[in-house]
Amino acid sequence: MKEQKRENFGSKLGIIMATAGSALGLGNIYRFPCEAGANGGGAFLIVYLVIALAIGTPLMIAEFVIGRRAKQGPIGAFRLLGRGREGQRRTPWTLVGYLGVVCAFLILAFYTTVAGWTLGYLGKAAANHFSGQDMTQISQQFTDFTNHPWLPIVCQLAFLALTAFVVARGVKQGIERWSKLLMPLLLVIMVILCVKSLTLPGAAEGLRFLFAPDFSKLTPHVIVSALGQSFFSLSIGMGALITYGSYISRSDNLVTTATSVALADTFVAILAGIVIFPAAFSFGIRPEAGASLAFTTLPLVFQQMTGGYFFCLIFFLLLVIATLTSTISLLEVIVTALTEELHLSRTAAAIAGTIGTAVIGVLATLSFRTASPIHISGRSFFDLLDHVTALYLMPIGGLLIVLFVGWRMRRKDMLDELSSGLVSEGSASRASRFLATSIRFIIRYIAPVAILVIFINQLT
Ligand code: TRP
């Protein structure tokens, strides 16, 4: 076997921050409110929380386990660990790796549409486009922007180019440095926004929408949407974190790392909900407004604040960066596949991946227009990409990943990965063994059954 030298993340905080950088992004600030709003609020939130912690976190751990064991991206990792006997060259598990790469590509395509909007809105914030505008005018701005003949495309391509630039420069300097510095700052701004939003007139109604569950709204579609959203938000179900796991050193513990990231990610999503719903109700924006929800509500909240211009500018700047750390992780999956499978150089792989994404991505952006012909059975191409990845590909990918780690990997290897980095003496060692065994149980039995039941339930 070819022994590759592989760089590791510099520090424990480095991995948590870089994984959090991948997890935190539009999924939390744009997609979570959008999904929660469309799926009835409180009931969705509860299902989301249960799934994110009980299935999402173990799945994140499972991806790390595969990545660190194999020290490769998803395709190579499944090929290496999926082999039954020594000398066997092919294994169908490799297909799970390919599925992940296809999924990354499809997500990145529509994700960069929205990423482009964040860049456009950064420009709008700088040019002070929101001041003195009412709800109707600001929501008109969203429609005008997304229907503009070339602006959203230019923004999308600029965003992709930025992503490619960072990815081509390598994982360590690129991802780690940025995320470590700026993610905590985003959190601070979110908390400030929260306070403002909660003091708007009529805010209580929005809080009730988000936190008081109406279980009559709980349909199989709501549950699978919560599953899809949790996978999307945690960046799991398609192998992105296998690549990250391959950079984690043996002295770090995978369970604590994944749990910290999952908690932080969930916290930010809820925070976004607390910013958006009270404000939306206060301004008279419908919670099921969809894609425009965050982009209409947020500028309106800033407008009500003293120093709103300044906060709005910083917020969109940080949102661009949070989004960038997510697009980096998606492009990273594609680039790792191209460098490891086709032996392209990192730069060539980044360019090839970017061009491919740009083609599909621009179609997604064009399909978002009100009168766009790019609709497939009544759904825009943009929605279709979102729908297919979150409701089908990620649940299927996630299921295969937990099955792989739970049933295909050797028990000893898995337990070893789960407990490495924890204290290995005395009663602490007994506790860490217990932890590893419980997580193995969830990965083997609970997660696969739950994903399968949720997935099949929505099909019927
Ligand atoms: N989790 C990111 C977000 O919430 C999006 C993302 C980045 C992602 N990498 C991923 C989603 C890999 C699925 C898989 O914005």
XYZ file of C-alpha atoms and ligand atoms in Angstrom:
475
model
C 0.000 0.000 0.000
C 1.197 3.428 -0.872
C 2.003 5.353 2.277
C 1.050 8.993 1.860
C 2.274 11.718 4.070
C -0.682 13.751 5.105
C -0.795 17.023 6.945
C -2.812 17.220 10.137
C -4.794 20.053 11.585
C -2.490 22.037 13.818
C -4.440 21.853 17.036
C -7.538 20.525 18.721
C -9.202 23.909 18.394
C -8.152 23.932 14.751
C -10.237 20.845 13.899
C -13.251 21.998 15.845
C -13.088 25.401 14.212
C -12.536 24.034 10.725
C -15.359 21.503 11.061
C -17.543 24.215 12.543
C -16.547 26.367 9.591
C -17.899 23.685 7.279
C -21.041 23.160 9.329
C -21.897 26.800 9.982
C -23.129 28.571 6.940
C -26.224 29.251 4.919
C -27.657 26.023 6.288
C -28.043 27.708 9.659
C -28.885 31.251 8.747
C -30.792 30.852 5.501
C -31.994 27.242 5.158
C -32.950 26.459 8.755
C -35.417 29.370 9.090
C -36.692 28.619 5.618
C -37.401 24.957 6.465
C -38.708 25.656 9.955
C -41.020 28.305 8.527
C -42.336 26.035 5.785
C -42.774 23.048 8.095
C -44.767 24.529 10.930
C -42.153 25.971 13.304
C -42.116 24.385 16.769
C -42.885 20.804 15.789
C -40.147 20.935 13.161
C -37.684 22.355 15.684
C -38.226 19.523 18.163
C -37.836 16.807 15.546
C -34.810 18.637 14.206
C -33.138 18.775 17.623
C -33.754 15.099 18.333
C -32.425 14.049 14.936
C -29.391 16.354 14.992
C -28.266 15.033 18.356
C -29.364 11.395 18.206
C -28.581 10.594 14.562
C -26.608 13.534 13.181
C -23.862 13.549 15.791
C -23.222 9.778 15.611
C -23.154 10.035 11.819
C -20.620 12.844 12.055
C -18.531 10.629 14.319
C -18.889 7.768 11.824
C -17.531 9.950 9.013
C -14.583 11.012 11.157
C -13.899 7.347 11.999
C -13.728 6.409 8.328
C -11.587 9.401 7.428
C -9.039 9.068 10.193
C -8.715 5.294 9.743
C -8.193 5.545 5.995
C -6.369 8.889 5.856
C -7.998 9.546 2.495
C -10.951 11.268 0.911
C -14.273 9.391 0.671
C -13.664 7.365 -2.486
C -10.242 6.102 -1.486
C -11.389 5.559 2.085
C -14.249 3.273 1.101
C -12.021 1.447 -1.348
C -9.399 0.846 1.305
C -11.613 -0.056 4.241
C -14.347 -1.762 2.247
C -12.120 -4.574 1.022
C -12.954 -7.883 2.646
C -9.692 -9.744 2.250
C -6.153 -8.688 1.555
C -5.523 -8.423 -2.137
C -9.147 -7.800 -3.077
C -9.075 -4.711 -5.273
C -12.671 -3.778 -5.886
C -15.495 -3.248 -3.491
C -18.968 -1.861 -4.144
C -18.518 0.399 -1.102
C -16.402 2.666 -3.308
C -19.686 3.731 -4.893
C -20.678 5.407 -1.617
C -17.613 7.593 -2.054
C -18.636 8.467 -5.601
C -22.178 9.191 -4.435
C -20.710 11.667 -1.950
C -18.710 13.442 -4.609
C -21.741 13.745 -6.887
C -23.734 15.031 -3.955
C -21.065 17.620 -3.081
C -21.137 18.807 -6.652
C -24.937 19.175 -6.729
C -25.046 20.930 -3.362
C -22.244 23.289 -4.295
C -24.092 24.202 -7.503
C -27.193 25.607 -5.796
C -25.350 26.632 -2.639
C -23.266 29.065 -4.645
C -26.470 30.628 -5.982
C -27.321 31.699 -2.444
C -23.659 32.379 -1.686
C -23.761 34.850 -4.565
C -26.746 36.577 -2.968
C -24.744 37.073 0.236
C -22.077 38.804 -1.804
C -24.704 40.914 -3.557
C -26.244 41.813 -0.213
C -22.844 42.750 1.138
C -22.654 45.211 -1.737
C -26.167 46.476 -0.997
C -25.274 46.895 2.682
C -22.164 48.882 1.763
C -24.140 51.088 -0.631
C -26.765 51.668 2.074
C -29.607 50.315 -0.057
C -31.822 49.391 2.854
C -32.075 52.653 4.739
C -35.531 54.159 4.910
C -37.136 51.281 3.016
C -40.269 49.521 4.216
C -41.083 45.826 4.134
C -42.568 45.924 0.643
C -39.594 47.790 -0.784
C -37.062 45.490 0.810
C -38.833 42.380 -0.381
C -39.055 43.962 -3.834
C -35.276 44.419 -3.696
C -34.894 40.663 -3.250
C -37.103 39.963 -6.259
C -35.279 42.571 -8.338
C -31.882 41.270 -7.348
C -32.631 37.609 -8.056
C -34.286 38.546 -11.361
C -31.492 40.859 -12.479
C -30.115 39.722 -15.863
C -26.501 39.239 -14.817
C -25.805 40.452 -11.282
C -26.638 37.211 -9.410
C -24.550 35.222 -11.892
C -21.555 37.500 -11.556
C -21.838 37.286 -7.759
C -22.092 33.506 -7.896
C -19.064 33.155 -10.146
C -17.069 35.567 -8.007
C -17.920 33.478 -4.974
C -16.858 30.295 -6.702
C -13.593 31.865 -7.782
C -12.918 32.930 -4.198
C -13.593 29.387 -3.010
C -11.318 27.892 -5.650
C -8.546 30.257 -4.672
C -8.641 29.202 -1.027
C -8.942 25.492 -1.816
C -6.069 25.562 -4.284
C -3.836 26.902 -1.521
C -4.328 23.838 0.713
C -6.269 22.890 3.748
C -4.190 24.104 6.601
C -3.451 27.702 5.863
C -6.678 28.193 3.980
C -9.421 26.821 6.150
C -7.994 26.832 9.612
C -6.800 30.389 9.846
C -9.987 31.971 8.568
C -12.435 29.962 10.618
C -10.582 30.305 13.872
C -10.592 34.041 13.651
C -14.029 34.873 12.402
C -16.629 32.336 13.507
C -16.768 33.612 17.101
C -17.357 37.101 15.769
C -20.362 35.909 13.786
C -21.772 34.489 16.991
C -21.442 37.840 18.729
C -23.332 39.629 15.959
C -26.047 36.989 16.027
C -26.538 37.516 19.752
C -26.799 41.272 19.290
C -29.360 40.746 16.523
C -31.293 38.394 18.749
C -31.652 41.014 21.439
C -32.873 43.551 18.910
C -35.310 41.169 17.295
C -36.815 40.145 20.632
C -37.595 43.739 21.533
C -39.554 44.453 18.342
C -43.320 44.861 18.757
C -45.147 41.571 18.269
C -41.965 39.525 18.746
C -43.678 37.088 21.114
C -45.769 35.661 18.326
C -42.646 34.707 16.396
C -41.178 33.047 19.459
C -44.371 31.090 19.933
C -44.196 29.971 16.309
C -40.644 28.705 16.769
C -40.921 27.159 20.209
C -44.531 26.107 20.811
C -44.955 22.851 18.908
C -48.194 22.144 17.115
C -47.920 18.393 16.695
C -50.839 18.256 14.312
C -48.376 19.694 11.768
C -46.092 16.660 12.080
C -46.266 14.822 8.763
C -43.776 12.323 7.282
C -42.618 15.149 5.014
C -41.875 17.398 7.992
C -39.835 14.632 9.604
C -37.783 13.859 6.515
C -37.261 17.594 6.002
C -35.868 17.810 9.530
C -33.602 14.866 8.753
C -32.431 16.494 5.524
C -31.917 19.839 7.220
C -29.892 18.331 10.049
C -27.640 16.469 7.594
C -27.282 19.564 5.459
C -26.501 21.801 8.396
C -23.975 19.424 9.945
C -22.319 18.784 6.548
C -22.913 15.043 6.844
C -24.320 12.227 4.751
C -21.998 12.578 1.806
C -18.487 12.166 3.079
C -17.333 15.776 3.404
C -16.270 15.053 6.950
C -14.467 11.893 5.894
C -11.987 14.225 4.254
C -11.815 16.345 7.418
C -11.443 13.216 9.555
C -8.445 12.241 7.480
C -6.671 15.351 8.742
C -7.438 14.771 12.442
C -4.514 13.521 14.497
C -4.695 10.440 16.732
C -4.360 12.452 19.886
C -7.752 14.070 19.358
C -10.972 12.390 20.325
C -13.551 12.099 17.584
C -16.581 11.903 19.868
C -15.915 15.113 21.760
C -14.915 16.918 18.574
C -18.104 15.953 16.751
C -20.296 16.695 19.751
C -18.863 20.186 20.191
C -19.398 20.986 16.535
C -22.938 19.598 16.495
C -23.873 21.598 19.583
C -22.380 24.799 18.206
C -24.116 24.303 14.862
C -27.483 23.644 16.473
C -27.039 26.633 18.743
C -26.418 28.948 15.790
C -29.443 27.582 13.908
C -31.696 28.249 16.895
C -30.145 31.678 17.282
C -30.960 32.410 13.635
C -34.520 31.292 14.330
C -34.741 33.633 17.317
C -33.525 36.489 15.139
C -35.725 35.778 12.142
C -39.148 34.642 13.373
C -39.896 37.375 15.924
C -38.802 39.969 13.373
C -40.727 38.336 10.537
C -43.937 38.307 12.578
C -43.297 41.861 13.681
C -42.869 43.122 10.105
C -45.676 41.007 8.694
C -43.541 38.613 6.661
C -45.043 35.126 6.346
C -42.885 32.413 7.940
C -43.340 30.238 4.872
C -41.919 32.974 2.619
C -39.135 30.561 1.580
C -35.854 31.686 0.100
C -36.588 35.374 0.637
C -37.293 34.978 4.380
C -33.792 35.656 5.711
C -32.889 38.119 2.979
C -35.946 40.255 3.655
C -36.121 39.990 7.422
C -32.488 40.649 8.307
C -32.093 44.008 6.513
C -35.321 45.133 8.192
C -33.958 44.283 11.641
C -30.735 46.175 10.970
C -32.719 49.135 9.819
C -34.348 49.369 13.255
C -31.013 49.432 15.062
C -28.836 52.313 16.060
C -25.674 51.866 14.030
C -27.674 49.584 11.727
C -25.581 50.450 8.677
C -22.435 49.354 10.405
C -23.900 46.155 11.884
C -25.503 45.200 8.597
C -22.221 45.593 6.787
C -20.274 43.506 9.314
C -23.020 40.892 9.389
C -23.050 40.320 5.641
C -19.276 40.305 5.607
C -19.226 37.568 8.251
C -22.010 35.696 6.479
C -19.939 35.719 3.311
C -17.035 34.274 5.270
C -19.175 31.647 7.050
C -20.525 30.672 3.655
C -17.046 30.585 2.209
C -15.823 28.116 4.842
C -18.761 25.885 3.821
C -18.189 26.147 0.080
C -14.534 25.386 0.732
C -15.481 22.127 2.421
C -17.729 21.163 -0.473
C -15.162 21.973 -3.136
C -12.580 20.169 -1.011
C -14.537 16.916 -1.470
C -14.441 17.334 -5.235
C -10.793 18.381 -5.292
C -9.686 15.508 -3.060
C -11.494 13.082 -5.361
C -9.868 14.552 -8.465
C -6.369 14.631 -6.976
C -6.557 11.155 -5.469
C -8.435 9.418 -8.266
C -7.221 11.206 -11.391
C -3.893 12.409 -9.967
C -4.533 15.995 -10.979
C -2.568 18.691 -9.200
C -4.446 20.576 -6.512
C -4.693 23.678 -8.642
C -5.869 21.802 -11.732
C -8.431 19.928 -9.641
C -9.700 23.161 -8.107
C -10.091 24.711 -11.547
C -11.824 21.645 -13.023
C -14.197 21.343 -10.056
C -14.996 25.031 -10.228
C -15.795 25.019 -13.923
C -18.066 21.991 -13.540
C -19.882 23.565 -10.637
C -20.188 26.885 -12.450
C -22.058 25.300 -15.348
C -24.709 23.604 -13.193
C -24.703 26.459 -10.688
C -25.503 29.139 -13.256
C -28.480 27.065 -14.425
C -29.672 26.942 -10.821
C -29.348 30.711 -10.522
C -31.202 31.287 -13.787
C -33.955 28.917 -12.714
C -34.630 31.045 -9.660
C -36.084 33.833 -11.758
C -39.806 34.334 -11.582
C -40.394 33.598 -15.252
C -37.642 31.063 -15.773
C -38.199 28.189 -18.199
C -35.780 25.962 -16.265
C -38.485 24.150 -14.315
C -38.888 20.413 -13.986
C -42.341 19.146 -13.030
C -43.296 22.477 -11.520
C -40.135 22.851 -9.487
C -37.295 25.188 -10.337
C -33.966 23.535 -11.049
C -32.661 25.305 -7.935
C -35.348 23.686 -5.757
C -34.824 20.371 -7.458
C -31.117 20.311 -6.574
C -31.905 21.257 -2.987
C -34.688 18.690 -2.767
C -32.826 15.781 -4.340
C -29.723 16.259 -2.222
C -31.347 16.918 1.163
C -34.297 14.549 0.943
C -32.741 11.693 -1.038
C -28.973 11.653 -1.538
C -27.911 12.687 1.967
C -30.266 10.322 3.810
C -29.166 7.462 1.539
C -25.502 8.434 1.902
C -25.879 8.760 5.669
C -27.544 5.364 5.904
C -24.763 3.704 3.927
C -22.097 5.430 6.019
C -23.511 4.242 9.365
C -24.036 0.760 7.940
C -20.452 0.743 6.748
C -18.957 1.817 10.045
C -21.358 -0.288 12.090
C -21.221 -3.506 10.117
C -18.318 -3.501 7.688
C -15.475 -2.020 9.705
C -13.772 -4.221 12.214
C -15.159 -3.838 15.719
C -11.704 -3.367 17.159
C -10.753 -0.651 14.663
C -13.931 1.224 15.293
C -13.725 1.093 19.085
C -10.102 2.113 18.845
C -11.012 5.167 16.747
C -13.833 6.095 19.104
C -11.750 6.014 22.247
C -8.408 7.274 20.982
C -7.564 10.642 22.448
C -9.415 9.931 25.680
C -7.764 9.202 29.028
C -6.802 5.546 29.085
C -6.271 4.884 32.765
C -8.405 3.766 35.709
C -12.083 4.583 35.944
C -11.813 7.200 33.185
C -10.787 4.393 30.888
C -13.871 2.389 31.874
C -16.040 5.442 31.178
C -14.441 5.997 27.803
C -14.950 2.335 26.895
C -18.588 2.622 27.872
C -18.951 5.739 25.734
C -17.371 4.048 22.727
C -19.602 0.978 23.095
C -22.765 3.086 23.351
C -21.882 5.083 20.284
C -21.143 1.908 18.405
C -24.600 0.658 19.375
C -26.255 3.824 18.018
C -24.251 3.644 14.800
C -25.018 -0.058 14.320
C -28.685 -0.205 15.200
C -30.439 3.030 16.068
C -29.196 5.372 13.343
C -29.742 3.006 10.381
C -33.219 1.981 11.520
C -34.242 5.576 12.193
C -32.980 6.869 8.844
C -34.617 4.000 7.003
C -37.964 4.434 8.732
C -38.009 8.198 8.146
C -36.959 7.807 4.545
C -39.436 5.067 3.650
C -42.220 6.759 5.527
C -42.063 9.822 3.274
C -42.082 7.717 0.119
C -45.390 6.079 0.963
N -23.300 22.669 6.434
C -23.177 23.777 5.563
C -24.212 24.796 5.954
O -24.949 24.579 6.867
C -23.288 23.383 4.115
C -22.318 22.339 3.772
C -20.991 22.471 3.721
C -22.580 20.996 3.511
N -20.401 21.280 3.441
C -21.359 20.369 3.315
C -23.733 20.289 3.456
C -21.290 19.025 3.056
C -23.667 18.939 3.194
C -22.466 18.315 3.023
O -24.312 25.819 5.375
